[in-house]
Amino acid sequence: MASLPFEYEVSHSRVRTNGIWMHVAEKGEGPHLVLLLHGFPQTWYAWRHQMAFLAARGFRAVAPDLRGYGDSDSPLSPAAYTIPHLVGDLVGLLDHLGHRQAFVVGHDWGAVAGWFLSLFRPDLVKGLVALSSPYSPRSPGTRILESYKPLGDGFFITQFQKPGRAERAFARYDYLTVMKKLLLYNKKEILIAPPGMEIIDYLETPATLPSWITEEDLQVYADKFQESGFTGPLNYYRAMDLNWELLGPWDGAKITVPTKFMVGNKEHGFEAVGAKDYIQGNIFKNLVPNVEVVILDGHRFIHEERAQQVCDEILNFFHKLSIESQL
């Protein structure tokens, strides 16, 4: 693996939590813990900018590899990747770290984990910053995968369902190329491949890199996925209908934890599937009454593409909560 610049050097450990070993990267010391949760297809390294920024300002920044990723355990069964599993991992991690509460920052599946940690255990969360993936209501009458059928077989989540399908398609490329295809997709349209084509074949390999990521950064991801594979990360999608079954008791439940939600205005599907209208409308505000919505100029991986702006938004949110708690 490529060596990391000094400002991104972190300490590493493995923590036993909820029946698995979880790899944890950590930087900084201080009374306030910040738990940073990555999404697909990344690792703790996705938060390198925020970890350095927060540690320099007196926070203890902790970024785990979620189950199935990086150096954390990767159970074989998709049934081991439900939301209760993810939340259980985080509860055990917080207990190990010795903190009664934490600020939580999550992107993509990490945001989903943050939303449900805040729903199930609001006593553990001082405040939540969620990126890209909003908290969405469960449809009591329609399973998640059933709702995706109109999008056809080319829809990326549909293609991720059958065990082995996406893994075999990804294997036609080297790991660095796969990471470029997945991380650098910059179209606004929802991610759907043409009929008869696999999503990884549809995605382009950019001839040049954007300024926000380097070849070395991409190689860090590629090296780690070459070690761990993609089955664990893909199993999150394969557990979606099981999540639908398990989450029935929380239909209509509100998340009352103070929250900031950030999303890029060029996120794929942001306008096409109604996400923009949803996060600016009454349903989202009703489910998350204490939410502030921030729309940034950027794409899916906004925490890397607009790293400094995201850092500033996170810090401002933490400071606001700290001031309000003293009133």
C-alpha positions as CSV (number, residue, x, y, z in Angstrom):
1,M,0.0,0.0,0.0
2,A,1.2,3.5,-0.7
3,S,2.5,5.4,2.3
4,L,0.3,8.2,3.6
5,P,1.2,11.8,3.9
6,F,2.2,12.9,7.4
7,E,-1.1,14.7,8.1
8,Y,-3.1,11.6,7.3
9,E,-1.1,9.3,9.6
10,V,-3.4,7.6,12.1
11,S,-3.2,4.9,14.7
12,H,-4.8,1.5,13.9
13,S,-6.4,-1.1,16.1
14,R,-8.9,-3.9,16.0
15,V,-11.9,-4.0,18.3
16,R,-14.1,-6.9,19.2
17,T,-17.7,-5.7,18.8
18,N,-21.0,-7.5,18.2
19,G,-19.4,-10.8,17.3
20,I,-16.9,-9.4,14.8
21,W,-13.4,-7.8,14.7
22,M,-13.6,-4.3,13.5
23,H,-10.6,-2.3,12.2
24,V,-10.5,1.2,13.5
25,A,-8.4,4.2,12.4
26,E,-8.0,7.0,15.0
27,K,-6.4,10.4,15.1
28,G,-6.4,13.1,17.8
29,E,-7.2,13.4,21.5
30,G,-9.8,15.3,23.3
31,P,-13.0,15.0,25.3
32,H,-15.3,14.9,22.2
33,L,-15.5,11.8,20.1
34,V,-16.4,12.0,16.4
35,L,-17.3,8.7,14.7
36,L,-16.9,8.8,11.0
37,L,-18.7,6.1,8.9
38,H,-17.8,5.5,5.3
39,G,-20.0,4.1,2.6
40,F,-19.7,2.1,-0.7
41,P,-17.1,1.5,-2.1
42,Q,-14.7,3.1,0.4
43,T,-12.9,2.4,3.7
44,W,-11.9,4.6,6.7
45,Y,-9.5,6.3,4.3
46,A,-12.5,8.2,2.9
47,W,-12.3,10.5,6.0
48,R,-8.6,11.3,5.9
49,H,-9.3,15.0,5.3
50,Q,-11.9,15.3,8.1
51,M,-9.8,13.2,10.5
52,A,-6.8,15.5,10.1
53,F,-9.0,18.6,10.3
54,L,-10.9,17.5,13.4
55,A,-7.9,16.2,15.3
56,A,-6.1,19.5,14.8
57,R,-9.0,21.2,16.5
58,G,-9.1,19.0,19.6
59,F,-11.5,16.2,18.6
60,R,-10.9,12.5,18.9
61,A,-11.6,11.3,15.3
62,V,-12.4,7.6,14.9
63,A,-13.1,6.0,11.5
64,P,-13.8,2.3,11.4
65,D,-13.9,0.0,8.4
66,L,-17.5,-1.1,8.5
67,R,-18.2,-4.8,8.6
68,G,-17.3,-6.4,5.2
69,Y,-14.8,-3.7,4.4
70,G,-11.0,-3.3,4.6
71,D,-9.5,-5.0,7.6
72,S,-12.8,-5.6,9.4
73,D,-14.4,-9.1,9.5
74,S,-16.5,-9.9,6.4
75,P,-19.2,-12.5,7.2
76,L,-20.2,-14.5,4.2
77,S,-24.0,-14.3,4.5
78,P,-26.0,-11.3,3.3
79,A,-28.2,-11.8,6.4
80,A,-25.2,-10.6,8.5
81,Y,-25.4,-7.1,7.0
82,T,-28.7,-5.8,8.2
83,I,-29.2,-2.4,9.8
84,P,-29.5,-3.9,13.3
85,H,-26.1,-5.6,12.7
86,L,-24.5,-2.2,11.7
87,V,-26.0,-0.4,14.7
88,G,-24.9,-3.2,17.0
89,D,-21.3,-2.9,15.7
90,L,-21.4,0.9,16.5
91,V,-22.9,0.5,20.0
92,G,-20.1,-2.0,20.9
93,L,-17.5,0.3,19.4
94,L,-18.6,3.2,21.4
95,D,-18.6,1.1,24.6
96,H,-15.1,0.0,23.8
97,L,-13.9,3.6,23.2
98,G,-15.3,4.5,26.6
99,H,-17.5,7.4,25.5
100,R,-21.1,7.9,26.7
101,Q,-21.9,9.9,23.6
102,A,-20.4,10.8,20.2
103,F,-20.9,13.1,17.3
104,V,-21.6,10.9,14.3
105,V,-20.7,11.6,10.6
106,G,-21.7,9.2,7.9
107,H,-21.8,9.0,4.1
108,D,-23.9,6.6,1.9
109,W,-24.2,3.4,3.9
110,G,-22.4,5.1,6.7
111,A,-25.1,7.7,6.8
112,V,-27.7,4.9,6.9
113,A,-25.9,3.4,9.9
114,G,-25.8,6.9,11.5
115,W,-29.6,7.5,10.9
116,F,-30.5,4.2,12.6
117,L,-28.1,4.6,15.4
118,S,-29.8,7.9,16.1
119,L,-33.2,6.3,15.8
120,F,-32.5,3.2,17.9
121,R,-30.1,4.8,20.5
122,P,-30.5,8.6,20.5
123,D,-28.9,8.6,24.0
124,L,-25.6,7.8,22.3
125,V,-25.6,10.5,19.7
126,K,-24.8,14.2,20.4
127,G,-25.5,15.2,16.8
128,L,-25.5,13.5,13.4
129,V,-24.1,14.8,10.1
130,A,-25.4,12.6,7.2
131,L,-24.1,12.9,3.7
132,S,-25.7,11.9,0.4
133,S,-28.2,9.4,1.8
134,P,-31.3,10.9,3.5
135,Y,-33.4,9.1,6.0
136,S,-36.4,7.7,4.0
137,P,-39.7,6.4,5.2
138,R,-40.4,2.7,4.9
139,S,-43.2,1.8,2.5
140,P,-45.4,-0.7,4.5
141,G,-46.9,-2.2,1.4
142,T,-44.0,-2.5,-0.9
143,R,-40.7,-4.3,-0.5
144,I,-37.6,-2.2,-1.5
145,L,-36.6,-4.4,-4.4
146,E,-40.1,-4.5,-5.7
147,S,-40.1,-0.7,-5.9
148,Y,-37.0,-0.9,-8.1
149,K,-38.5,-3.2,-10.7
150,P,-39.7,-0.3,-13.0
151,L,-36.0,0.7,-13.3
152,G,-35.2,-2.6,-15.0
153,D,-32.3,-5.0,-14.8
154,G,-29.7,-2.3,-15.6
155,F,-30.3,-0.5,-12.3
156,F,-27.1,-0.9,-10.2
157,I,-28.9,-2.1,-7.0
158,T,-30.8,-4.7,-9.0
159,Q,-27.5,-5.9,-10.5
160,F,-25.9,-6.2,-7.1
161,Q,-28.5,-8.6,-5.8
162,K,-27.5,-12.0,-7.2
163,P,-24.4,-13.3,-5.3
164,G,-21.4,-13.4,-7.6
165,R,-22.9,-11.4,-10.5
166,A,-21.3,-8.1,-9.8
167,E,-18.1,-9.7,-8.4
168,R,-17.6,-11.6,-11.7
169,A,-18.2,-8.4,-13.7
170,F,-15.8,-6.4,-11.6
171,A,-13.2,-9.1,-12.0
172,R,-12.9,-8.3,-15.7
173,Y,-10.9,-5.2,-14.6
174,D,-8.0,-4.5,-12.4
175,Y,-8.9,-3.0,-9.0
176,L,-7.6,0.4,-9.7
177,T,-9.8,0.7,-12.8
178,V,-12.8,-0.5,-10.8
179,M,-12.2,2.2,-8.2
180,K,-11.9,4.9,-10.9
181,K,-15.2,3.7,-12.5
182,L,-17.1,3.6,-9.2
183,L,-15.7,6.7,-7.5
184,L,-15.5,9.1,-10.4
185,Y,-18.9,8.7,-12.0
186,N,-20.0,12.3,-12.6
187,K,-23.4,12.1,-14.4
188,K,-26.6,13.4,-12.9
189,E,-28.7,10.6,-14.2
190,I,-29.7,7.7,-12.0
191,L,-27.1,4.8,-12.4
192,I,-28.7,2.4,-14.9
193,A,-26.8,0.4,-17.5
194,P,-28.3,-0.1,-21.0
195,P,-30.1,-3.5,-21.6
196,G,-27.8,-6.4,-21.6
197,M,-24.8,-4.5,-20.1
198,E,-23.3,-4.8,-16.6
199,I,-23.0,-1.6,-14.6
200,I,-19.2,-1.8,-14.3
201,D,-18.9,-2.1,-18.1
202,Y,-21.2,0.9,-18.5
203,L,-19.2,3.1,-16.2
204,E,-16.4,5.1,-17.9
205,T,-12.8,5.1,-16.9
206,P,-11.8,8.8,-16.9
207,A,-8.8,9.7,-18.9
208,T,-7.8,12.4,-16.4
209,L,-8.4,12.6,-12.7
210,P,-10.4,15.4,-11.0
211,S,-8.3,17.7,-8.7
212,W,-9.8,16.3,-5.5
213,I,-8.3,12.8,-5.7
214,T,-4.9,11.5,-6.8
215,E,-3.7,8.3,-8.3
216,E,-2.1,7.4,-5.0
217,D,-5.5,7.9,-3.2
218,L,-7.2,5.6,-5.6
219,Q,-4.4,3.0,-5.3
220,V,-4.9,3.0,-1.5
221,Y,-8.6,1.9,-2.1
222,A,-7.6,-0.5,-4.9
223,D,-5.0,-2.3,-2.7
224,K,-7.4,-2.7,0.2
225,F,-10.3,-4.1,-2.0
226,Q,-7.8,-6.4,-3.7
227,E,-7.2,-7.9,-0.2
228,S,-10.8,-7.9,1.0
229,G,-12.9,-8.3,-2.2
230,F,-16.3,-6.8,-2.9
231,T,-18.7,-9.4,-1.6
232,G,-19.0,-7.9,1.9
233,P,-19.8,-4.4,0.6
234,L,-22.3,-5.8,-2.0
235,N,-24.0,-7.8,0.8
236,Y,-25.3,-4.5,2.2
237,Y,-27.5,-4.3,-0.9
238,R,-28.4,-7.9,-0.8
239,A,-29.8,-7.4,2.7
240,M,-32.2,-4.5,1.7
241,D,-35.4,-6.6,1.6
242,L,-34.4,-8.2,4.9
243,N,-34.0,-4.8,6.4
244,W,-37.5,-3.9,5.1
245,E,-38.9,-6.9,7.1
246,L,-36.9,-6.1,10.3
247,L,-37.7,-2.4,10.4
248,G,-41.5,-2.6,10.4
249,P,-41.7,-1.8,14.1
250,W,-40.3,1.7,13.4
251,D,-42.7,2.7,10.7
252,G,-43.3,6.4,11.0
253,A,-40.8,6.9,13.8
254,K,-39.1,10.2,14.0
255,I,-35.4,10.9,14.4
256,T,-35.1,13.6,17.1
257,V,-31.3,13.9,17.3
258,P,-30.0,17.3,16.0
259,T,-28.9,16.6,12.4
260,K,-27.2,18.3,9.5
261,F,-27.8,16.7,6.1
262,M,-25.5,17.5,3.2
263,V,-25.7,16.4,-0.4
264,G,-24.1,17.4,-3.7
265,N,-26.3,19.1,-6.3
266,K,-24.8,16.9,-9.0
267,E,-25.4,13.6,-7.1
268,H,-26.6,10.9,-9.5
269,G,-30.3,10.8,-9.4
270,F,-30.6,13.8,-7.1
271,E,-33.2,15.5,-9.3
272,A,-34.3,12.5,-11.5
273,V,-35.8,10.4,-8.7
274,G,-37.2,13.3,-6.6
275,A,-34.5,13.4,-3.9
276,K,-34.2,17.1,-4.2
277,D,-37.9,17.7,-3.7
278,Y,-38.0,15.1,-0.9
279,I,-35.2,16.7,1.3
280,Q,-36.6,20.1,0.8
281,G,-40.2,19.0,1.5
282,N,-42.4,18.4,4.5
283,I,-42.1,14.6,4.7
284,F,-38.4,14.7,5.4
285,K,-38.8,17.5,7.9
286,N,-41.6,15.7,9.6
287,L,-39.5,12.5,10.0
288,V,-36.4,14.5,11.1
289,P,-37.8,17.6,12.7
290,N,-34.4,18.9,14.0
291,V,-32.6,18.8,10.6
292,E,-30.7,21.4,8.7
293,V,-30.3,20.7,4.9
294,V,-27.2,21.9,3.0
295,I,-26.8,21.5,-0.7
296,L,-23.3,21.8,-2.0
297,D,-21.8,22.1,-5.5
298,G,-20.6,18.5,-6.1
299,H,-21.2,14.9,-6.8
300,R,-21.6,11.7,-4.8
301,F,-18.3,11.7,-2.8
302,I,-18.8,15.2,-1.5
303,H,-16.6,14.6,1.6
304,E,-13.6,14.2,-0.7
305,E,-14.6,16.5,-3.6
306,R,-15.4,19.4,-1.3
307,A,-13.3,18.3,1.6
308,Q,-12.7,21.7,3.2
309,Q,-16.2,22.9,2.8
310,V,-17.5,19.7,4.4
311,C,-15.0,20.1,7.2
312,D,-16.2,23.6,7.9
313,E,-19.9,22.6,7.8
314,I,-19.2,19.8,10.3
315,L,-17.2,22.0,12.7
316,N,-19.8,24.8,12.5
317,F,-22.5,22.2,13.4
318,F,-20.6,20.9,16.3
319,H,-19.9,24.3,17.7
320,K,-23.6,25.3,17.3
321,L,-24.6,22.2,19.3
322,S,-22.0,22.9,22.0
323,I,-23.3,26.4,22.4
324,E,-26.9,25.3,22.6
325,S,-26.1,22.7,25.2
326,Q,-24.7,25.4,27.4
327,L,-27.8,27.7,27.2
